Short mmCIF file of C-alpha atoms in Angstrom, two decimals:
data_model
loop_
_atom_site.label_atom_id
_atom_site.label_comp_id
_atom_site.label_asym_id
_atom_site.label_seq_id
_atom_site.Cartn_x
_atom_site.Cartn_y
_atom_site.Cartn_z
CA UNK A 1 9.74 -15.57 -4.58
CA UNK A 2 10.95 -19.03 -3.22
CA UNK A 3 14.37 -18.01 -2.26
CA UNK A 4 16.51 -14.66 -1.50
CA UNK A 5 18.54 -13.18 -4.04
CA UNK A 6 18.59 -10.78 -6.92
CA UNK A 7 15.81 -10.09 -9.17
CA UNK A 8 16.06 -12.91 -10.73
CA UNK A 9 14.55 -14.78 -7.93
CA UNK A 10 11.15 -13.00 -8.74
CA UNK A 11 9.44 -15.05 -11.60
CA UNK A 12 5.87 -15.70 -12.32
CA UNK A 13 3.16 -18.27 -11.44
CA UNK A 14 -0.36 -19.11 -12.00
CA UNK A 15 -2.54 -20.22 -8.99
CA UNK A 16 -6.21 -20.58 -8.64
CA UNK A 17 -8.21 -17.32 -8.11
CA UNK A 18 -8.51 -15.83 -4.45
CA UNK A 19 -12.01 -16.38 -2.84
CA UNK A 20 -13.17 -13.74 -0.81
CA UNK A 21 -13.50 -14.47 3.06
CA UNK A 22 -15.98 -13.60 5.74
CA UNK A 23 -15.07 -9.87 6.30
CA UNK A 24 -12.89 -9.76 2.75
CA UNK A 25 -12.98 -8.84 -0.73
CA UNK A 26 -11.41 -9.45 -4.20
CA UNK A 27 -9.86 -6.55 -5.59
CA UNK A 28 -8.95 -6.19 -8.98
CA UNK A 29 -5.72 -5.24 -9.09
CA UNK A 30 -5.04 -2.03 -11.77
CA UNK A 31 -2.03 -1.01 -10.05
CA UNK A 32 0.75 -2.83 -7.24
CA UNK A 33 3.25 -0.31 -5.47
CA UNK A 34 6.74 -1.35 -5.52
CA UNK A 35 9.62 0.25 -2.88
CA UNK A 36 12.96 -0.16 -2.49
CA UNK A 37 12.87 -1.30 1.05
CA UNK A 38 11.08 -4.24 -1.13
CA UNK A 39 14.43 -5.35 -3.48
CA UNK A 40 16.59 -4.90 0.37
CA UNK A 41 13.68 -7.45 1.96
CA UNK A 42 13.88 -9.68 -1.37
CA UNK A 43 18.32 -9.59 -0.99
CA UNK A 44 16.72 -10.68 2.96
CA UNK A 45 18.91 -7.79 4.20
CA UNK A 46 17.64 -5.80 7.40
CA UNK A 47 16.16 -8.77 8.72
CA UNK A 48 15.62 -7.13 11.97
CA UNK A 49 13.03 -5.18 11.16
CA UNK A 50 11.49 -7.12 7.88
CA UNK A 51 11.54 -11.29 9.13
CA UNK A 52 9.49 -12.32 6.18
CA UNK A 53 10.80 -15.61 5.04
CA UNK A 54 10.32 -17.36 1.06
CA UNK A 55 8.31 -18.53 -0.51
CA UNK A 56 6.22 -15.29 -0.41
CA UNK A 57 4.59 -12.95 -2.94
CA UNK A 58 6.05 -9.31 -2.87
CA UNK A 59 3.80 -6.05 -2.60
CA UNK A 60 1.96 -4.37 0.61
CA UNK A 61 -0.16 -1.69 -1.83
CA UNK A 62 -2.49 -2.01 -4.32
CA UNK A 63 -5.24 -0.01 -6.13
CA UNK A 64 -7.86 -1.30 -8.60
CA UNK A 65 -11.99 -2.28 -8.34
CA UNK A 66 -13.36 -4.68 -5.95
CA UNK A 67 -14.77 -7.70 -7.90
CA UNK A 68 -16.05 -10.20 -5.35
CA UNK A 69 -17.09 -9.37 -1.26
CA UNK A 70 -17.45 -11.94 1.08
CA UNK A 71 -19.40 -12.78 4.23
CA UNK A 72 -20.17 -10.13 6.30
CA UNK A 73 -19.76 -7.37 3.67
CA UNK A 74 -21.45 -4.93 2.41
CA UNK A 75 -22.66 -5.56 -1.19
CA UNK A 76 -22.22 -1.91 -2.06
CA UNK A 77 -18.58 -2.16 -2.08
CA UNK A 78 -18.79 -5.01 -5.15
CA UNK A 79 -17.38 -2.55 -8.50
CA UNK A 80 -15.91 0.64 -6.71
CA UNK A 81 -12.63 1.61 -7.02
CA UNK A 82 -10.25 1.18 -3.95
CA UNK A 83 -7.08 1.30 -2.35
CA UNK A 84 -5.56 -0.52 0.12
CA UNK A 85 -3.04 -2.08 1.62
CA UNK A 86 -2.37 -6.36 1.48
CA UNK A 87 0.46 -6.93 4.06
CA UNK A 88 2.12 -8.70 1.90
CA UNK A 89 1.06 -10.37 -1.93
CA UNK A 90 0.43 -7.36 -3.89
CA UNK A 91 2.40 -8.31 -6.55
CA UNK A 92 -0.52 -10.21 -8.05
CA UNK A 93 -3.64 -9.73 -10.81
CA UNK A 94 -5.79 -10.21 -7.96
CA UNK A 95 -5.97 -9.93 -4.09
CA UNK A 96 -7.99 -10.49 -1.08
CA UNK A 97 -7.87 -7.49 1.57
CA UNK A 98 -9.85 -7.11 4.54
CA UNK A 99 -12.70 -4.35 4.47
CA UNK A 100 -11.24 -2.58 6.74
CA UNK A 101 -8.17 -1.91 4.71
CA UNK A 102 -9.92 -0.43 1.54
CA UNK A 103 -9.76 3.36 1.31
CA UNK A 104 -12.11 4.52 -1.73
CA UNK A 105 -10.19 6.13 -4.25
CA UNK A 106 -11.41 10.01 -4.50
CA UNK A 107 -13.18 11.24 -7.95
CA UNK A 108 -10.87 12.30 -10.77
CA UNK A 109 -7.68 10.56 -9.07
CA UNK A 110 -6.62 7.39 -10.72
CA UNK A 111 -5.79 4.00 -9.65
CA UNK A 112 -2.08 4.36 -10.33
CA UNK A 113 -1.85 7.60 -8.57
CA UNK A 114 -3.48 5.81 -5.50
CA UNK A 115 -1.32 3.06 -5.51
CA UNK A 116 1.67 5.10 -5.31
CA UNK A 117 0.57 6.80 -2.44
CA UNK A 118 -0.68 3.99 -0.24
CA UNK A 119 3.15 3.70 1.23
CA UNK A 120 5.24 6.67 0.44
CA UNK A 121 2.47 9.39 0.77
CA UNK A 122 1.41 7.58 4.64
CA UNK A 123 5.10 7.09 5.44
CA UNK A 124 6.02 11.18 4.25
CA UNK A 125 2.81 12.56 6.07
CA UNK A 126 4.02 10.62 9.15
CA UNK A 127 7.51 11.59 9.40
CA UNK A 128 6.05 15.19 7.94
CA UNK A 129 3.51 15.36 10.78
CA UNK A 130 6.08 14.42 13.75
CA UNK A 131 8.97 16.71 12.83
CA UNK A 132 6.68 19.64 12.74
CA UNK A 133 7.83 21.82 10.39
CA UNK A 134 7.59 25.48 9.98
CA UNK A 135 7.64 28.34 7.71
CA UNK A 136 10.95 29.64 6.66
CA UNK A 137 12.36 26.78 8.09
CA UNK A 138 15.05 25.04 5.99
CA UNK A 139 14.36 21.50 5.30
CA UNK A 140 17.19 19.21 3.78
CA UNK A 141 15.52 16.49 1.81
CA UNK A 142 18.34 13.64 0.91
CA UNK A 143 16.73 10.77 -1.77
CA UNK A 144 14.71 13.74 -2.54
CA UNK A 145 13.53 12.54 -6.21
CA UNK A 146 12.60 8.85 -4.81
CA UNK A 147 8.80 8.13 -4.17
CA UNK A 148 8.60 9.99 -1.27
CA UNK A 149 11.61 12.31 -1.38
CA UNK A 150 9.31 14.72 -4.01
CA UNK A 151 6.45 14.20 -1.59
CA UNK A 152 8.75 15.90 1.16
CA UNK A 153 9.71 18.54 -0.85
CA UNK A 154 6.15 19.34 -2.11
CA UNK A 155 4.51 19.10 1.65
CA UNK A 156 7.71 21.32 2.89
CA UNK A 157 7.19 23.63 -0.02
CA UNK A 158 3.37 23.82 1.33
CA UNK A 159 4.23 24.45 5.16
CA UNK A 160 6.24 27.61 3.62
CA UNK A 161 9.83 26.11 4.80
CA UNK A 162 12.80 26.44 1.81
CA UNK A 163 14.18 23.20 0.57
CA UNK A 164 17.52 21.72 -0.15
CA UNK A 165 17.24 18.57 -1.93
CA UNK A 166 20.33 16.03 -2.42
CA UNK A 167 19.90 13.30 -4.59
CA UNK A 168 22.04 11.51 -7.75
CA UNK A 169 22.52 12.92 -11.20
CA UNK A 170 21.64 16.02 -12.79
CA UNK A 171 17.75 14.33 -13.95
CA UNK A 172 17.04 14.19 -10.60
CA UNK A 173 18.33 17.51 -9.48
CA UNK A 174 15.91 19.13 -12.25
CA UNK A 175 13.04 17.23 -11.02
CA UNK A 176 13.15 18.31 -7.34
CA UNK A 177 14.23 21.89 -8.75
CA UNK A 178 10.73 21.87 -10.75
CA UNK A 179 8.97 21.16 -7.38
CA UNK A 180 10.43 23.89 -5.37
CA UNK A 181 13.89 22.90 -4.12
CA UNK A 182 15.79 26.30 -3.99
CA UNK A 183 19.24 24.51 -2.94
CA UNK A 184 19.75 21.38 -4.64
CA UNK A 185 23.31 18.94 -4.58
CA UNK A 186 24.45 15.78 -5.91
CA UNK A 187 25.29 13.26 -3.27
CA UNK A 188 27.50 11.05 -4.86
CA UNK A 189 29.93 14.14 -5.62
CA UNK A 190 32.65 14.77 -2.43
CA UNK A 191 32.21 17.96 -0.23
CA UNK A 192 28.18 18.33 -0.95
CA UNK A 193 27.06 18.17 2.68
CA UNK A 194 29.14 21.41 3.00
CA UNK A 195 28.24 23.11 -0.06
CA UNK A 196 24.41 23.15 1.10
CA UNK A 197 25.82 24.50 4.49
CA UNK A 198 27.26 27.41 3.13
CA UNK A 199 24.36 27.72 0.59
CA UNK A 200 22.28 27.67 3.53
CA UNK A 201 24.07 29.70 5.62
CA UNK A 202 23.59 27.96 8.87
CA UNK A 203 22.77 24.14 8.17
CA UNK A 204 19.09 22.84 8.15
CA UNK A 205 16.82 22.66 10.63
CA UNK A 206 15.50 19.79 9.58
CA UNK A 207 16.40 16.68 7.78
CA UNK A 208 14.69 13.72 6.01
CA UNK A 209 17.03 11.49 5.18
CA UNK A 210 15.59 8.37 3.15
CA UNK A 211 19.30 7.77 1.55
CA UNK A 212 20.50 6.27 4.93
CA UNK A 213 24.26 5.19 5.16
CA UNK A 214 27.19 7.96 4.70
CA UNK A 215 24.71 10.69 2.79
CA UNK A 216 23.02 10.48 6.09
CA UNK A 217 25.51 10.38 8.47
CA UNK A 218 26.55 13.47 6.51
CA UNK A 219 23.17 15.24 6.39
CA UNK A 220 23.25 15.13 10.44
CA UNK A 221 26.74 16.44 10.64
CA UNK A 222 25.62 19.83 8.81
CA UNK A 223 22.17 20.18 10.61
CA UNK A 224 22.02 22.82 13.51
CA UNK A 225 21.63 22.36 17.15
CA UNK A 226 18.17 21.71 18.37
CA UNK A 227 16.65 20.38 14.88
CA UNK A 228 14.54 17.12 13.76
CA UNK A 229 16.03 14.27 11.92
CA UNK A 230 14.34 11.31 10.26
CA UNK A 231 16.20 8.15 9.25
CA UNK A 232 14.06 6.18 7.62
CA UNK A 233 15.90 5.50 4.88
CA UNK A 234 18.39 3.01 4.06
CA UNK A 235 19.58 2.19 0.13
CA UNK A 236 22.74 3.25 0.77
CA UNK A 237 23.71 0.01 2.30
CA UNK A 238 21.81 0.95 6.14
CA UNK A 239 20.14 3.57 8.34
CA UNK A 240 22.06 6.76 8.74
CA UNK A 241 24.45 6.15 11.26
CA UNK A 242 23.62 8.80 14.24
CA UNK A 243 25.63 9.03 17.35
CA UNK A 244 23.10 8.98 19.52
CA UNK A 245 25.29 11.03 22.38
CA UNK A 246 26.29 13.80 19.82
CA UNK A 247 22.34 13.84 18.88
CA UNK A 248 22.19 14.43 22.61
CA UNK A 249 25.08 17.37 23.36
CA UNK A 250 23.31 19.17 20.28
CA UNK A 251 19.75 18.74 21.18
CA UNK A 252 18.90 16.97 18.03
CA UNK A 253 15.20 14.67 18.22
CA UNK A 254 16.31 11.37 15.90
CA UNK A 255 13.23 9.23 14.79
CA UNK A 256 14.21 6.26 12.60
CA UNK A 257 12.51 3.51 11.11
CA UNK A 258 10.66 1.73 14.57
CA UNK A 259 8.94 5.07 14.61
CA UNK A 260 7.02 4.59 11.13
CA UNK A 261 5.75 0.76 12.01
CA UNK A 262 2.59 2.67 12.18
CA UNK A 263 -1.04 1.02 13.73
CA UNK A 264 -3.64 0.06 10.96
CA UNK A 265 -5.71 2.59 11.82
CA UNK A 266 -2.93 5.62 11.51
CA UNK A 267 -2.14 4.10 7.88
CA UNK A 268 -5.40 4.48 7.05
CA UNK A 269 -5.86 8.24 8.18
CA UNK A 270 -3.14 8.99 6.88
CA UNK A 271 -3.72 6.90 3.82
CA UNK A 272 -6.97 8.64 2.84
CA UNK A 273 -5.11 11.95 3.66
CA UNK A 274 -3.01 11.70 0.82
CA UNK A 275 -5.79 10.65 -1.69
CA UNK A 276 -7.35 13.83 -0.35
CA UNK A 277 -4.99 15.74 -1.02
CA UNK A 278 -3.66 14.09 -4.19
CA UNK A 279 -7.16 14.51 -5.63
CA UNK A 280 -7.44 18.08 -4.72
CA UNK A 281 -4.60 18.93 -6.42
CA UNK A 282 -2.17 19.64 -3.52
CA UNK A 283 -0.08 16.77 -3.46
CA UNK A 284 1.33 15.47 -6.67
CA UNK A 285 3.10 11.66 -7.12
CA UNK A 286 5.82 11.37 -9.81
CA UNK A 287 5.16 7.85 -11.65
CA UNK A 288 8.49 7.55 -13.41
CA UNK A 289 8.08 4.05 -14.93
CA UNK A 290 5.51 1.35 -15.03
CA UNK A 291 6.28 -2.19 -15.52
CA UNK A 292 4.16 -5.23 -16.63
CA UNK A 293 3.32 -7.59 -13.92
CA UNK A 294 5.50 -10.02 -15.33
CA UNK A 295 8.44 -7.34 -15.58
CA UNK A 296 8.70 -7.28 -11.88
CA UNK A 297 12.09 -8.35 -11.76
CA UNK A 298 12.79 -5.62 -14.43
CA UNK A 299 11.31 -3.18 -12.25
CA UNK A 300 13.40 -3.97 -9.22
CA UNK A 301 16.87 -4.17 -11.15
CA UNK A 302 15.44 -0.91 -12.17
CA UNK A 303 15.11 0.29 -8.61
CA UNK A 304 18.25 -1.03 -7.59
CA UNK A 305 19.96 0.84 -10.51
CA UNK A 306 18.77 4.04 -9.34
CA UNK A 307 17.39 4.54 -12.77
CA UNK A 308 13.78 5.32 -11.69
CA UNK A 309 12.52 9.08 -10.80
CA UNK A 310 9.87 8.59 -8.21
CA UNK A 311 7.62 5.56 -8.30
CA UNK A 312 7.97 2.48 -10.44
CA UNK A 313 4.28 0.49 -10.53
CA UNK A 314 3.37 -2.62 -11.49
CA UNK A 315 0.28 -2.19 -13.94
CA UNK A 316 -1.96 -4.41 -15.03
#
């Protein structure tokens, strides 16, 4: 990507093959994550928080078999299959990572499966973790059939809360229905903040909001006094816009983005968490579309479309 723009701006190149530094490997790459947060950075919106600047190579997640280890490494890790995330460049056949990056990929989990964990499932245990959720809670998921909207709902679904799940179009609505969501509303329809009020009875207790903009502004309006908000989510156009003094008369806690710009060695707990718990059965991506390498422009006009339940990957 040499310039900001639309997808067009993503087109591909051939450079020489990436040698493994001291304290690196080569991996292999079998499967690159792609986000949305990744077609607002390549538009070069939000540039407070994201100040990458072209030419760069998209993708921070990848999953596929070491080939080469350099310096410093242990030879053992040459052929297994790994995780991990590149910082930046994942958007490529192959990629150097630092050792301490790779997370092994469990038995009988798959490379594509790990690769669309290695952001959402880190980024929904975090904000999961934090807001402390408990049974018979209700939990209002907005975005909720996105990457890590259905990994919400399943974790809430597990900590015995009840879900309401907003997201866009009747697809979507069956797929977070399928995965537990007792209340569910479409958020591009008028009045649906208050229809899952009523449904609820008294407003959730908590909210993830990864739709950001009005539908989150919205989502806080109907939560009650004294619950847990997460705005970490912005393709609606920004971050939910939360009066910070009204969070404060009704006893609110707001975390937003700053608060998942998590340490390398949190990622990487929480990272091989959610292979853990993917592989055991308990956590379950939805990979909705896969794209060539080549088709990454398809894949974010995709993305941007909204026309992509839960993950799109890049496979190769």
């Amino acid at each position: 990507m040499t310039r900001f723009g639309g997808p067009e701006v993503l087109s591909v190149a051939e450079v020489d093959d990436p040698v493994a530094g001291a304290g690196q490997v080569v991996i292999g790459v079998e499967a690159a994550d792609t986000l949305f947060v990744e077609t607002q950075i390549r538009r070069g919106l939000h540039r407070e928080f994201f100040t990458v600047e072209p030419p760069y190579v998209p993708g921070g997640a990848v999953a596929g078999r070491v080939l080469a280890v350099g310096d410093g490494v242990d030879a053992a890790w040459r052929g297994r299959v790994v995780a991990a995330g590149t910082g930046g460049g994942g958007y490529a056949e192959r990629v150097v990572a630092p050792v301490e990056a790779l997370i092994p990929v469990p038995h009988g989990l798959g490379t594509w499966e790990a690769a669309a964990l290695l952001h959402d499932g880190v980024t929904a245990l975090s904000v999961f973790e934090a807001a402390k959720v408990e049974a018979g809670e209700w939990v209002l998921v907005t975005a909720a059939a996105g990457g890590m909207g259905v990994l919400l709902v399943q974790l809430a679904r597990a900590a015995g809360a009840r879900v309401a799940a907003a997201a866009r179009g009747e697809r979507k609505l069956d797929l977070v229905r399928g995965l537990g969501a007792e209340i569910t509303a479409d958020y591009t329809e008028p009045g649906w903040a208050g229809r899952v009020r009523a449904a609820i009875g008294t407003g959730p207790s908590v909210v993830f909001d990864g739709a950001g903009g009005e539908i989150g502004r919205e989502a806080f309006g109907i939560m009650q006094s004294g619950g847990r908000i997460s705005a970490h989510g912005a393709p609606s156009g920004g971050f939910g816009a939360i009066d910070p003094d009204e969070a404060r008369r009704r006893g609110i806690t707001v975390r937003g983005i700053q608060d998942v710009q998590l340490e390398a060695p949190e990622r990487r707990r929480l990272a091989g968490r959610a292979l853990a718990e993917a592989a055991a059965g308990r956590l379950e991506p939805v990979i909705g579309r896969t794209f060539p390498l080549a088709g990454a422009a398809d894949a974010h006009a995709a993305i941007e479309s909204r026309a992509v339940l839960g993950k799109a990957l890049l496979v190769i």
